[in-house]
Short mmCIF file of C-alpha atoms and ligand atoms in Angstrom, two decimals:
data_model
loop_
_atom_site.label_atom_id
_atom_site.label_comp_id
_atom_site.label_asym_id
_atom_site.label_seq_id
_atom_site.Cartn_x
_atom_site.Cartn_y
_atom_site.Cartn_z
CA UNK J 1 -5.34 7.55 -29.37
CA UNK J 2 -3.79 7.40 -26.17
CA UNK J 3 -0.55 8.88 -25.80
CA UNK J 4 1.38 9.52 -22.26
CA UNK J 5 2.69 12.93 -22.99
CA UNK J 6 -0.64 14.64 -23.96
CA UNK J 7 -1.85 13.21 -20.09
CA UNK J 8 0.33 15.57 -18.18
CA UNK J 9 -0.77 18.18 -16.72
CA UNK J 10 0.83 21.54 -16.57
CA UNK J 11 0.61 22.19 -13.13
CA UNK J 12 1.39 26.29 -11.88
CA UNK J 13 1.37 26.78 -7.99
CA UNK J 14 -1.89 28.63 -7.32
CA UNK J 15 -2.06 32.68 -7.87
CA UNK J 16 -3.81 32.50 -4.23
CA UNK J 17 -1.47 30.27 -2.43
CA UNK J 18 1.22 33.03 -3.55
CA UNK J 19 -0.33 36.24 -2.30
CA UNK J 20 -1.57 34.14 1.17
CA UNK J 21 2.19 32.65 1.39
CA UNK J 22 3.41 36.93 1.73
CA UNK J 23 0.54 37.96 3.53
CA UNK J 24 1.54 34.97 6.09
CA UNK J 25 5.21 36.32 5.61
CA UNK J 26 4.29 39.83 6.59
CA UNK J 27 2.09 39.33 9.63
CA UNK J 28 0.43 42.66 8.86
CA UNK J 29 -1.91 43.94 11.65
CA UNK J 30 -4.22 44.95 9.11
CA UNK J 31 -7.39 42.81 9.24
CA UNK J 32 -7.55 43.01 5.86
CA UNK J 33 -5.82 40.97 3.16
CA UNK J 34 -5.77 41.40 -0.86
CA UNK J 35 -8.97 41.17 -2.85
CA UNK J 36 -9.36 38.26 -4.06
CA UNK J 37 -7.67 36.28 -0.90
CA UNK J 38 -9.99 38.77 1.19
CA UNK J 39 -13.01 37.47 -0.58
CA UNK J 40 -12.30 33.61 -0.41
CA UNK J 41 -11.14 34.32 3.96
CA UNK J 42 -14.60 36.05 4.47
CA UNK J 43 -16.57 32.74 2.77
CA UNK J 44 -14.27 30.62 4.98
CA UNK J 45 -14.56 32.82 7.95
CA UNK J 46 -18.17 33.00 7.80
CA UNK J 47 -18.86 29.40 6.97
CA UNK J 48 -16.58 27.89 9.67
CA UNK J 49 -18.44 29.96 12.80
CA UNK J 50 -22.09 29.52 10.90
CA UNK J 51 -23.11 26.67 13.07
CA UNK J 52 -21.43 27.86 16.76
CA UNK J 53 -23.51 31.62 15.68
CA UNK J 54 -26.27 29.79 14.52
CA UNK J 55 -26.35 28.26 18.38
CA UNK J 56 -25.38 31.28 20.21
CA UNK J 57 -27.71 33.70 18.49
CA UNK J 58 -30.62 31.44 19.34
CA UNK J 59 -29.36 30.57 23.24
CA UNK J 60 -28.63 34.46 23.57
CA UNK J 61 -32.23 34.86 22.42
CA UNK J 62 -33.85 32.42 24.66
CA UNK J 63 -31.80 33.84 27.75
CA UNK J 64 -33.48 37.38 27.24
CA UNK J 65 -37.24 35.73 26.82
CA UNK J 66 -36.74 33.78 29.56
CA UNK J 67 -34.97 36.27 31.52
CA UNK J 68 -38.09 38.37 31.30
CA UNK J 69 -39.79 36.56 34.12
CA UNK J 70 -38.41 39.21 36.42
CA UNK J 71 -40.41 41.84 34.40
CA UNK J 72 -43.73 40.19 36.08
CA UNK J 73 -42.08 41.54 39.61
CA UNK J 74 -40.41 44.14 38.52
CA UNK J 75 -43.46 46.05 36.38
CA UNK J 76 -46.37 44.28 36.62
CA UNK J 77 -48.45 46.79 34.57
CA UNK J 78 -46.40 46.47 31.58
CA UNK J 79 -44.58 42.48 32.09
CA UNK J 80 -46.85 41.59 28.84
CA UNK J 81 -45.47 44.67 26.38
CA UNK J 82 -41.61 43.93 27.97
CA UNK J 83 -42.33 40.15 27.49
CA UNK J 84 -43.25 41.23 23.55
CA UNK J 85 -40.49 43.43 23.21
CA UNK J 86 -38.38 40.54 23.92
CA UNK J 87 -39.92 38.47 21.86
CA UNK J 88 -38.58 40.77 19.23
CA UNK J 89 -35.05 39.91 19.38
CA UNK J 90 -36.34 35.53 19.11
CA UNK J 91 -37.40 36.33 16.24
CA UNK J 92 -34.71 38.21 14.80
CA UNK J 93 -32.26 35.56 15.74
CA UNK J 94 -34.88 33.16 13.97
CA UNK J 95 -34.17 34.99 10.57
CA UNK J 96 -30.41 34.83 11.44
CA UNK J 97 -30.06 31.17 12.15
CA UNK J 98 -32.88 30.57 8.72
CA UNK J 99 -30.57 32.42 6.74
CA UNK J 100 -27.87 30.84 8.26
CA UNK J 101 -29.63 27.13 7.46
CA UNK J 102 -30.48 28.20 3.95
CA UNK J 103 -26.90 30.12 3.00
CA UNK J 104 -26.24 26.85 0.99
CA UNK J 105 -29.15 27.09 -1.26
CA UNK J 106 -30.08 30.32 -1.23
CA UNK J 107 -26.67 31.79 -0.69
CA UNK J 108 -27.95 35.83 -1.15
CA UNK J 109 -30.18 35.23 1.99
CA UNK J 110 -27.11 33.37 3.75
CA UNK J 111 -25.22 36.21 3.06
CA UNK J 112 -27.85 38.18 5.72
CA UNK J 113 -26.78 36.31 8.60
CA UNK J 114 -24.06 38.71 9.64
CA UNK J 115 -26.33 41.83 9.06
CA UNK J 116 -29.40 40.37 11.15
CA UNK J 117 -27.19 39.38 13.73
CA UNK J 118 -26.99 42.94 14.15
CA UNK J 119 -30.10 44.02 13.75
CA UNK J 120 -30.69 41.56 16.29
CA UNK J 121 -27.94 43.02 18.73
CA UNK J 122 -29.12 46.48 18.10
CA UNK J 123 -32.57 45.90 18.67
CA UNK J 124 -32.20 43.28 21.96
CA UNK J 125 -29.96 46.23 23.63
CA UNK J 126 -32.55 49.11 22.63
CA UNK J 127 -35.25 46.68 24.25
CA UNK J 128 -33.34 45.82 27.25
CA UNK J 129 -32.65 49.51 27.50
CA UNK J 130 -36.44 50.66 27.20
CA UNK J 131 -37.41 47.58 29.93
CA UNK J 132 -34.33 48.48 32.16
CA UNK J 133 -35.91 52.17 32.29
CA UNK J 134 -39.47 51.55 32.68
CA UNK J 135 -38.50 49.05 35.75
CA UNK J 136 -38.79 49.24 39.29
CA UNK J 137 -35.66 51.93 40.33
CA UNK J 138 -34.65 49.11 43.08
CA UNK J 139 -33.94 46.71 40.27
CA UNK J 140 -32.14 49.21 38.27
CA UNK J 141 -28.83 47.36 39.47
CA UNK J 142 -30.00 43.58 37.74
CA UNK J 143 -31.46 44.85 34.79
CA UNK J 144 -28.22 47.14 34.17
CA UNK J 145 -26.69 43.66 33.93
CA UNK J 146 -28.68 42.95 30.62
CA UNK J 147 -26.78 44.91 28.57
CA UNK J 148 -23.57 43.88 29.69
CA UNK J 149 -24.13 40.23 29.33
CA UNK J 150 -25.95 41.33 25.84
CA UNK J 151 -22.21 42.96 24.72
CA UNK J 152 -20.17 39.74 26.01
CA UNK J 153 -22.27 37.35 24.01
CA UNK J 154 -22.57 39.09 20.54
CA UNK J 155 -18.67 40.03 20.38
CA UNK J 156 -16.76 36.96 22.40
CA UNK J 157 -19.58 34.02 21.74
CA UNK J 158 -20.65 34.89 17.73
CA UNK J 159 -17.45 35.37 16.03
CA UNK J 160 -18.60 38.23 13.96
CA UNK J 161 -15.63 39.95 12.20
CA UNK J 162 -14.11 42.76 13.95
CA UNK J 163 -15.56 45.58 11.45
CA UNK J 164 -18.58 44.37 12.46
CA UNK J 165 -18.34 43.78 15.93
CA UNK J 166 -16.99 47.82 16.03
CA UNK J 167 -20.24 48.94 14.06
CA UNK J 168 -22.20 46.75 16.72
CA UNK J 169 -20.10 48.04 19.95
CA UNK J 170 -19.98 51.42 18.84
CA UNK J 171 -23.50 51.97 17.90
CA UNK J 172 -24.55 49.80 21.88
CA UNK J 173 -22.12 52.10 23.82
CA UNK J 174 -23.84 55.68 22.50
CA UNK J 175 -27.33 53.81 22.82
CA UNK J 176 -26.05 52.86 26.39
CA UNK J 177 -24.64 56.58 26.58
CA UNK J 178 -28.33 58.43 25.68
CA UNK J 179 -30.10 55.56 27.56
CA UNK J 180 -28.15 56.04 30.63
CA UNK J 181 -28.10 60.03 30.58
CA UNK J 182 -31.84 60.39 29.12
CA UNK J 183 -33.63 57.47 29.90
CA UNK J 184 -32.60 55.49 32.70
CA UNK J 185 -33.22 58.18 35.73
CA UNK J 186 -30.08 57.15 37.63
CA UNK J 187 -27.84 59.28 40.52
CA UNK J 188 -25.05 60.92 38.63
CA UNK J 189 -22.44 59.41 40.04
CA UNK J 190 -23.95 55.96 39.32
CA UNK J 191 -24.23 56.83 35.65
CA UNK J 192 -20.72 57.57 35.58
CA UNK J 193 -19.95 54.54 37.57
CA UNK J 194 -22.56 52.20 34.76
CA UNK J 195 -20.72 54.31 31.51
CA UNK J 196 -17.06 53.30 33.36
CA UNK J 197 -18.39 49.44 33.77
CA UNK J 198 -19.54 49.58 30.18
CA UNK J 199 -16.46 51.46 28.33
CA UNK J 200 -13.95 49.55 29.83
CA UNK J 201 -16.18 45.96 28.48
CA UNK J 202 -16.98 47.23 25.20
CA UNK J 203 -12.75 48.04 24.95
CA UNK J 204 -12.14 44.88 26.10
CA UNK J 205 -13.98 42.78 23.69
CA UNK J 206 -12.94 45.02 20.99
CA UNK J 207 -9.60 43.70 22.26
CA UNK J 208 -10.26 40.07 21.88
CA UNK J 209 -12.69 40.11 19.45
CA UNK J 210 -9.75 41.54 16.95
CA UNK J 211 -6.87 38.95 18.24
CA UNK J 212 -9.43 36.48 17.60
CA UNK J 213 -9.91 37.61 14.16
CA UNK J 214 -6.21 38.29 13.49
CA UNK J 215 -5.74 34.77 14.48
CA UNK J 216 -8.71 33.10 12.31
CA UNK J 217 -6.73 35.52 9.20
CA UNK J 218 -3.34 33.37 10.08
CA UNK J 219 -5.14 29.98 10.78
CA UNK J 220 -6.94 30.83 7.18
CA UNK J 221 -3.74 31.58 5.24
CA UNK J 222 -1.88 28.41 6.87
CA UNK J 223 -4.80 26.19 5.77
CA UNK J 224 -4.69 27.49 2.20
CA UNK J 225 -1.21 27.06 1.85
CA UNK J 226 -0.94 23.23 3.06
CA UNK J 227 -3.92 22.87 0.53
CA UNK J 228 -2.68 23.88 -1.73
CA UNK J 229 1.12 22.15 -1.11
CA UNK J 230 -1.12 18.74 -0.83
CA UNK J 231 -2.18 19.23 -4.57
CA UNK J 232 1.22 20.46 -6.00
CA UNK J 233 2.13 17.29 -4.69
CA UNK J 234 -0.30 15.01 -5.75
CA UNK J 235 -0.02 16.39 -9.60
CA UNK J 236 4.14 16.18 -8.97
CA UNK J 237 3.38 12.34 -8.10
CA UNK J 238 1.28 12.05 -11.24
CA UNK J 239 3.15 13.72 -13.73
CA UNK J 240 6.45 11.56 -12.28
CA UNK J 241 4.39 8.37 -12.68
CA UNK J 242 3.65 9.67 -16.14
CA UNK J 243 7.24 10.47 -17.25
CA UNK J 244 8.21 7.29 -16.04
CA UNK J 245 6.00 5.76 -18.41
CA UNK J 246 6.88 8.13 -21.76
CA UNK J 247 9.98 7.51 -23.98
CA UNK J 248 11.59 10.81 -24.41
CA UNK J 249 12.90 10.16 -27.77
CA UNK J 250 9.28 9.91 -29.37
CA UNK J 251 6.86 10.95 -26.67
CA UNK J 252 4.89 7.69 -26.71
CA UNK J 253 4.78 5.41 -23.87
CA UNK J 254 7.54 3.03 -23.22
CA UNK J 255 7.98 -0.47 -22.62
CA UNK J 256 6.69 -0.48 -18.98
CA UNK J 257 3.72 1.80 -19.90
CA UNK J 258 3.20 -0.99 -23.02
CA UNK J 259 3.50 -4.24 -20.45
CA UNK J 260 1.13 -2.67 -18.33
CA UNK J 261 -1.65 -1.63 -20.64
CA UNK J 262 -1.06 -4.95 -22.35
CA UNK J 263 -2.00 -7.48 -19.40
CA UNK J 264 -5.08 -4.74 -18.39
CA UNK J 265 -6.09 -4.92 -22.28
CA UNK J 266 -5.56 -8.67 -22.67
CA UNK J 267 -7.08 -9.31 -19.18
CA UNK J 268 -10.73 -6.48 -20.60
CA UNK J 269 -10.44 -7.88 -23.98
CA UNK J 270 -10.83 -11.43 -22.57
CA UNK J 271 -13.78 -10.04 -20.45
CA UNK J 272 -15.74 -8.42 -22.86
CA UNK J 273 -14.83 -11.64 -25.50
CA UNK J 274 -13.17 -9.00 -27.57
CA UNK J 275 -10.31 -9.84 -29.49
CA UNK J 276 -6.47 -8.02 -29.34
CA UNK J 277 -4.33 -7.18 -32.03
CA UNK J 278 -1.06 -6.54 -32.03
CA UNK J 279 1.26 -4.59 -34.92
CA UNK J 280 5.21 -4.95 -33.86
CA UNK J 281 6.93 -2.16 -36.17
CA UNK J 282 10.59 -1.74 -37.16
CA UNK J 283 12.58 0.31 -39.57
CA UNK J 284 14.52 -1.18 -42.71
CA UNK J 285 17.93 -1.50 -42.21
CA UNK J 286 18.05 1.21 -39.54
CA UNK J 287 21.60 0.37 -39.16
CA UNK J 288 22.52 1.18 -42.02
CA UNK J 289 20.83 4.85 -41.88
CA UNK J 290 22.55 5.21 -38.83
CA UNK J 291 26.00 4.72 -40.62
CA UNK J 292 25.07 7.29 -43.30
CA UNK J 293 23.39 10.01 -41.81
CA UNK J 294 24.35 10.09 -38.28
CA UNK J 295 22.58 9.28 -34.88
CA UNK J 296 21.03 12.88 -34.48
CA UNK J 297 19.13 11.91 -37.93
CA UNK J 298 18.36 8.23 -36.63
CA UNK J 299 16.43 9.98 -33.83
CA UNK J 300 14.35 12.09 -36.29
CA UNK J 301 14.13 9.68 -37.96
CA UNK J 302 12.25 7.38 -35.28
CA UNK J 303 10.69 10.21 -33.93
CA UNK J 304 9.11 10.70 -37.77
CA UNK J 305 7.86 6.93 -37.50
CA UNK J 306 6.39 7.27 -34.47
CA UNK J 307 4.78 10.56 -35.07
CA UNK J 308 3.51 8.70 -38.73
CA UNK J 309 2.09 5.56 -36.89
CA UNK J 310 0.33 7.61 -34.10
CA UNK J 311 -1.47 9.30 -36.80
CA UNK J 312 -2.25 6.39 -38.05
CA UNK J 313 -4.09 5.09 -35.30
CA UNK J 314 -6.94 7.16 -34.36
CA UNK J 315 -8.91 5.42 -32.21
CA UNK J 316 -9.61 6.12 -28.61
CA UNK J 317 -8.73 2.48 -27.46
CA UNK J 318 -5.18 2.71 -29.67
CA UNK J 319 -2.16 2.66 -27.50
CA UNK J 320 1.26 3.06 -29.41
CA UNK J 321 4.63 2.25 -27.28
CA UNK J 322 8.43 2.09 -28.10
CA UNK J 323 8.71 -1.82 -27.59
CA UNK J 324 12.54 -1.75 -28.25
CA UNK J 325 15.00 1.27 -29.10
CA UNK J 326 14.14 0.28 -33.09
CA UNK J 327 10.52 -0.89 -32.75
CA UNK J 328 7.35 0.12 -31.67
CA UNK J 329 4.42 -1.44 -30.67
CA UNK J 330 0.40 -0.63 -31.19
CA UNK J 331 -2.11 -2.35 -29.11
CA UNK J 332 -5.55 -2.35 -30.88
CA UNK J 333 -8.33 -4.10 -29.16
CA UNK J 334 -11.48 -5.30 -30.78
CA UNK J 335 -10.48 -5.13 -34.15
CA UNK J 336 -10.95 -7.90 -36.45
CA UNK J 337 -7.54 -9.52 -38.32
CA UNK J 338 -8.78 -8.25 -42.30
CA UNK J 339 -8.66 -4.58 -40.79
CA UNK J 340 -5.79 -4.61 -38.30
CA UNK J 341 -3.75 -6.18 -41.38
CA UNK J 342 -5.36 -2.78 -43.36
CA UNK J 343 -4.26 -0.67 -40.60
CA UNK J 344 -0.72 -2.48 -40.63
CA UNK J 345 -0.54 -1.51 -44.31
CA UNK J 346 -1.41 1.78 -44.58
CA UNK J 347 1.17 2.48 -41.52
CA UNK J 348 3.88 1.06 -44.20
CA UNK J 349 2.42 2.86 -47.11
CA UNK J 350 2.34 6.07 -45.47
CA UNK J 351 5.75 5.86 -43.73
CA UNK J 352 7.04 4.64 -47.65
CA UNK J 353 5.24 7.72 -49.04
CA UNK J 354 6.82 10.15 -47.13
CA UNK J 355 10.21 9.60 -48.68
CA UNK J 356 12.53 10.31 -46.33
CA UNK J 357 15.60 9.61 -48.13
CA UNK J 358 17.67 6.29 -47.52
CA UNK J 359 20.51 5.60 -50.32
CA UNK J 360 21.92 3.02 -48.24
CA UNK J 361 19.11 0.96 -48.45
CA UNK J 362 18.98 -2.13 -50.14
CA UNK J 363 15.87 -1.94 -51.74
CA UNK J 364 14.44 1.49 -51.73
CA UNK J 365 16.05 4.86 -52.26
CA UNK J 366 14.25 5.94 -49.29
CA UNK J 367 13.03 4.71 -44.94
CA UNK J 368 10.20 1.88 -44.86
CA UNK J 369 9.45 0.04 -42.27
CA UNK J 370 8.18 -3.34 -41.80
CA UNK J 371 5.30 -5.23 -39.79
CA UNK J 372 4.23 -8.17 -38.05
CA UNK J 373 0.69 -7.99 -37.15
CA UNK J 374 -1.08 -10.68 -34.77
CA UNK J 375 -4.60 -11.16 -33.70
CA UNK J 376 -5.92 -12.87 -30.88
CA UNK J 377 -8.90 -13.57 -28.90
CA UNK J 378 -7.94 -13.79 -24.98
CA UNK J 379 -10.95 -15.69 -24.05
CA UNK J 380 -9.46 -18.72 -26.15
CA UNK J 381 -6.53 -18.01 -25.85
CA UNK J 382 -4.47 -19.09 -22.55
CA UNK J 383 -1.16 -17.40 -22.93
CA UNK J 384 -0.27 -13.74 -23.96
CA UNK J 385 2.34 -14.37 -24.54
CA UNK J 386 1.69 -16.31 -27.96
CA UNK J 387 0.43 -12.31 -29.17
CA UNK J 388 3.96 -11.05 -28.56
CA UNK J 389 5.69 -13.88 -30.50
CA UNK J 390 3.08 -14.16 -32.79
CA UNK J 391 3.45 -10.50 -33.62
CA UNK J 392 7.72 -10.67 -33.55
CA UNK J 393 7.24 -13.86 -35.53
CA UNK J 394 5.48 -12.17 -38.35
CA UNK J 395 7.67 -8.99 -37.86
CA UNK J 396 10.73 -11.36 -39.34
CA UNK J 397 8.51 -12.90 -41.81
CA UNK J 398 8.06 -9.37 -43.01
CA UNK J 399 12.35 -8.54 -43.05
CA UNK J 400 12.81 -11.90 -44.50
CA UNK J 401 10.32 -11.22 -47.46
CA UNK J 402 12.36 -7.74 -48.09
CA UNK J 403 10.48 -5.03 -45.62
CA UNK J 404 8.12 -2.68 -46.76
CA UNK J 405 5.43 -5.00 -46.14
CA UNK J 406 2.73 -6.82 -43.31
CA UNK J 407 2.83 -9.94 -42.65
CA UNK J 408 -0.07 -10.87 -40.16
CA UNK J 409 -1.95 -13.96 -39.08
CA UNK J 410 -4.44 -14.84 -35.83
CA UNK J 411 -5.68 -17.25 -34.13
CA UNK J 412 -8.60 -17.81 -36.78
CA UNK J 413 -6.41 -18.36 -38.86
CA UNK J 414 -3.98 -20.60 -36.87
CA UNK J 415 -6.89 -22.79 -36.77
CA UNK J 416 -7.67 -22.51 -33.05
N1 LIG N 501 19.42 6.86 -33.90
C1 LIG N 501 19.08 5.87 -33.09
N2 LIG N 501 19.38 4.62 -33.40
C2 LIG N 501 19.01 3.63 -32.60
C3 LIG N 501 18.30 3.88 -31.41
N3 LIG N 501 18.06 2.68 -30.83
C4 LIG N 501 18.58 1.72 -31.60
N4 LIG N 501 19.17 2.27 -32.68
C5 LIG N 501 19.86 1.62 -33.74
O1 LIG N 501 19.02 0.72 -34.46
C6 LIG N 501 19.82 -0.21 -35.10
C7 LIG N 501 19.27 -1.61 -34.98
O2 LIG N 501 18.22 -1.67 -35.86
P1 LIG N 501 17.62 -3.11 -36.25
O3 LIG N 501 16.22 -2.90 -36.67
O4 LIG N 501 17.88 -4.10 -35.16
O5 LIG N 501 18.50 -3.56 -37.45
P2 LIG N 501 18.43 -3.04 -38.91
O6 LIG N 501 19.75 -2.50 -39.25
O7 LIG N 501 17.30 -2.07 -39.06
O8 LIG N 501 18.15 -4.35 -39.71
P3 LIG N 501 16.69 -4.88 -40.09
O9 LIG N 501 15.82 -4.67 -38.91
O10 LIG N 501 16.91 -6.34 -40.35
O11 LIG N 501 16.25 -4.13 -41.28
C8 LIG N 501 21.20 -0.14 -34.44
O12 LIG N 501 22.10 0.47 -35.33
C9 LIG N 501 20.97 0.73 -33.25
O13 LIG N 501 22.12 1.48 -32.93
C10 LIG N 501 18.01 5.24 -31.08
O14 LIG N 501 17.42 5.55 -30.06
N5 LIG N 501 18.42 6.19 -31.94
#
């Protein structure tokens, strides 16, 4: 039975949208945000840079392999072990941008990407470290370079979250630190000089790595919340279009919900070469009750009815309107005229058995209601309009015959 009420929605503004509007109201500097909001930036965060660290890792990859054509000049003896060593850090960035391409299938292996990114970070600056010591001292200068560019790229170019990025620039600057003091046999005061260079980078893209991040938390939050505005609004629209289209005595649809579903049922039934009944209901001498017990007892009244005939009509396909402030209106499709004349009936019996008390009425001690039931077959049938007055036709017929009855006829019967 279709009903407009029991189609809205209840719609409550999202638990998330709420704790992201204050977190967006207190413009913490805290690169953190509550759990669950913390949980659903990170899957966001991490899927929106996949592709862009996907690229990177693998170009920052290629530049050290290819980059190791110097080692042939530089070291001769040992270009093919430095070439191999670089190699190393392709094929960690492989496994990052594989895990990266599977994250959507296999999402616990996606969930490796940040972690081999670095691995890979960790190990390319240990390698460049080992190569840059083993090389020709003349050369110390370029291949000091490595590790620099090496820093740039995996905190500025890979947006890896600043907790991250921290683990990965702390743990580079003391490998640079024991590399540079134990390794790399360098002048004193050019170590000092190469630890200045490289404190003052790794601070720096600390710096911007964290605005960047602070700034992908805001962009995050402002995104949710429009989100999730856009659907408050679309089920606002819907549950307007839906009240506009329920009577509020009774809760059933009301005239404009019934004129619409009737021309899109008349216009299917005469598709599928279905027929369409119609049962046009009204109260005995409603007036009357009216008189005697009041308005506020009318409306119970009708709301009793309506509440009786919905019960009535159980099928999916059923649609049950307030036609006029006294009558309502089911729409029945595909039903042949024997039952929806049964139906009609046992709607009257079962409002007449419920005995809600009438004295004032002329027959009966207690509310009935009355029917007029038509049936119709659209694809014969050129006019809908012959199912309304056909149905209010048969609805007087009833009155006239005393109420508490059916009266019902189609077009088989009409003789069309
Ligand atoms: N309580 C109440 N009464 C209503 C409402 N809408 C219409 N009515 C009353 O319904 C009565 C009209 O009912 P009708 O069915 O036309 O007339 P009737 O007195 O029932 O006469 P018959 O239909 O011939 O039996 C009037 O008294 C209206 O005031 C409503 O929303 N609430």
């Amino acid at each position: 039975m279709q009903t407009v009420r029991n189609q809205i929605t209840e719609s409550r503004p999202s638990a998330l949208a709420e704790v992201a509007a204050q977190a967006l109201a207190k413009q913490s500097s805290r690169l953190s945000f509550p759990a669950e909001l913390e949980q659903a930036f990170l899957i966001s965060h991490d899927a929106r840079h996949a592709r862009t660290n996907r690229m990177f890792a693998l170009l920052g990859a290629l530049f050290i392999l290819i980059s190791g054509v110097n080692d042939f000049w530089a070291m001769p003896d040992q270009a093919w072990l430095t070439i191999l060593l670089r190699a190393g850090a392709l094929l960690l960035a492989l496994l990052a941008v594989l895990a990266i391409g599977v994250r959507t299938i296999l999402p616990r292996m996606g969930a490796l990407y940040p972690s081999l990114l670095v691995l890979f970070s960790l190990y390319s600056q240990a390698a460049l470290l080992f190569i840059t010591g083993v090389a020709a001292e003349q050369l110390h200068f370029t291949y000091q370079l490595g590790p620099l560019l090496l820093l740039l790229f995996i905190c500025l170019l890979t947006r890896l979250r600043f907790q991250i990025t921290l683990i990965i620039v702390i743990c580079m600057w003391y490998m640079q630190y024991f590399a540079t003091s134990l390794w790399i046999r360098l002048p004193a005061e050019q170590s000092v000089y190469v630890m200045a260079v490289y404190t003052v980078l790794s601070i720096i893209v600390l710096l911007a790595n964290y605005r960047f991040e602070r700034e992908s938390r805001r962009v995050f939050l402002q995104d949710l919340l429009l989100v999730t505005e856009r659907e408050e609004l679309k089920a606002a629209r819907v549950q307007i279009e839906q009240l506009s289209l329920t009577d509020d005595l009774t809760g059933v649809g009301n005239r404009r919900h019934f004129d619409r579903q009737l021309s899109h049922e008349w216009l299917r039934a005469k598709r599928s070469r279905q027929s369409l009944s119609l049962l046009l209901f009204d109260i005995d001498a409603f007036t009357h009750y009216n008189e005697q017990y009041g308005r506020a007892s009318g409306d119970r009244c009708l709301l009793k009815v309506a509440e009786t005939i919905q019960s009535r009509a159980r099928r999916q396909s059923d649609l049950l309107c307030r036609y006029s402030s006294e009558q309502f209106a089911l729409l029945t499709p595909d039903i042949n005229p024997a039952d929806a004349l049964l139906l009609g009936k046992s709607i009257v019996d079962t409002v007449a058995s419920l005995s809600l008390p009438h004295e004032d009425a002329p027959k009966h001690s207690h509310v009935t209601i009355s029917a007029g039931c038509m049936t119709l077959w659209p694809h014969k049938q050129p006019d809908i309009k012959d199912l309304i007055q056909g149905a209010d036709r048969n609805l007087r017929e009833a009155k006239r015959a005393g109420g508490n009855q059916v009266e019902a006829t189609s077009t088989v019967e009409a003789g069309h």
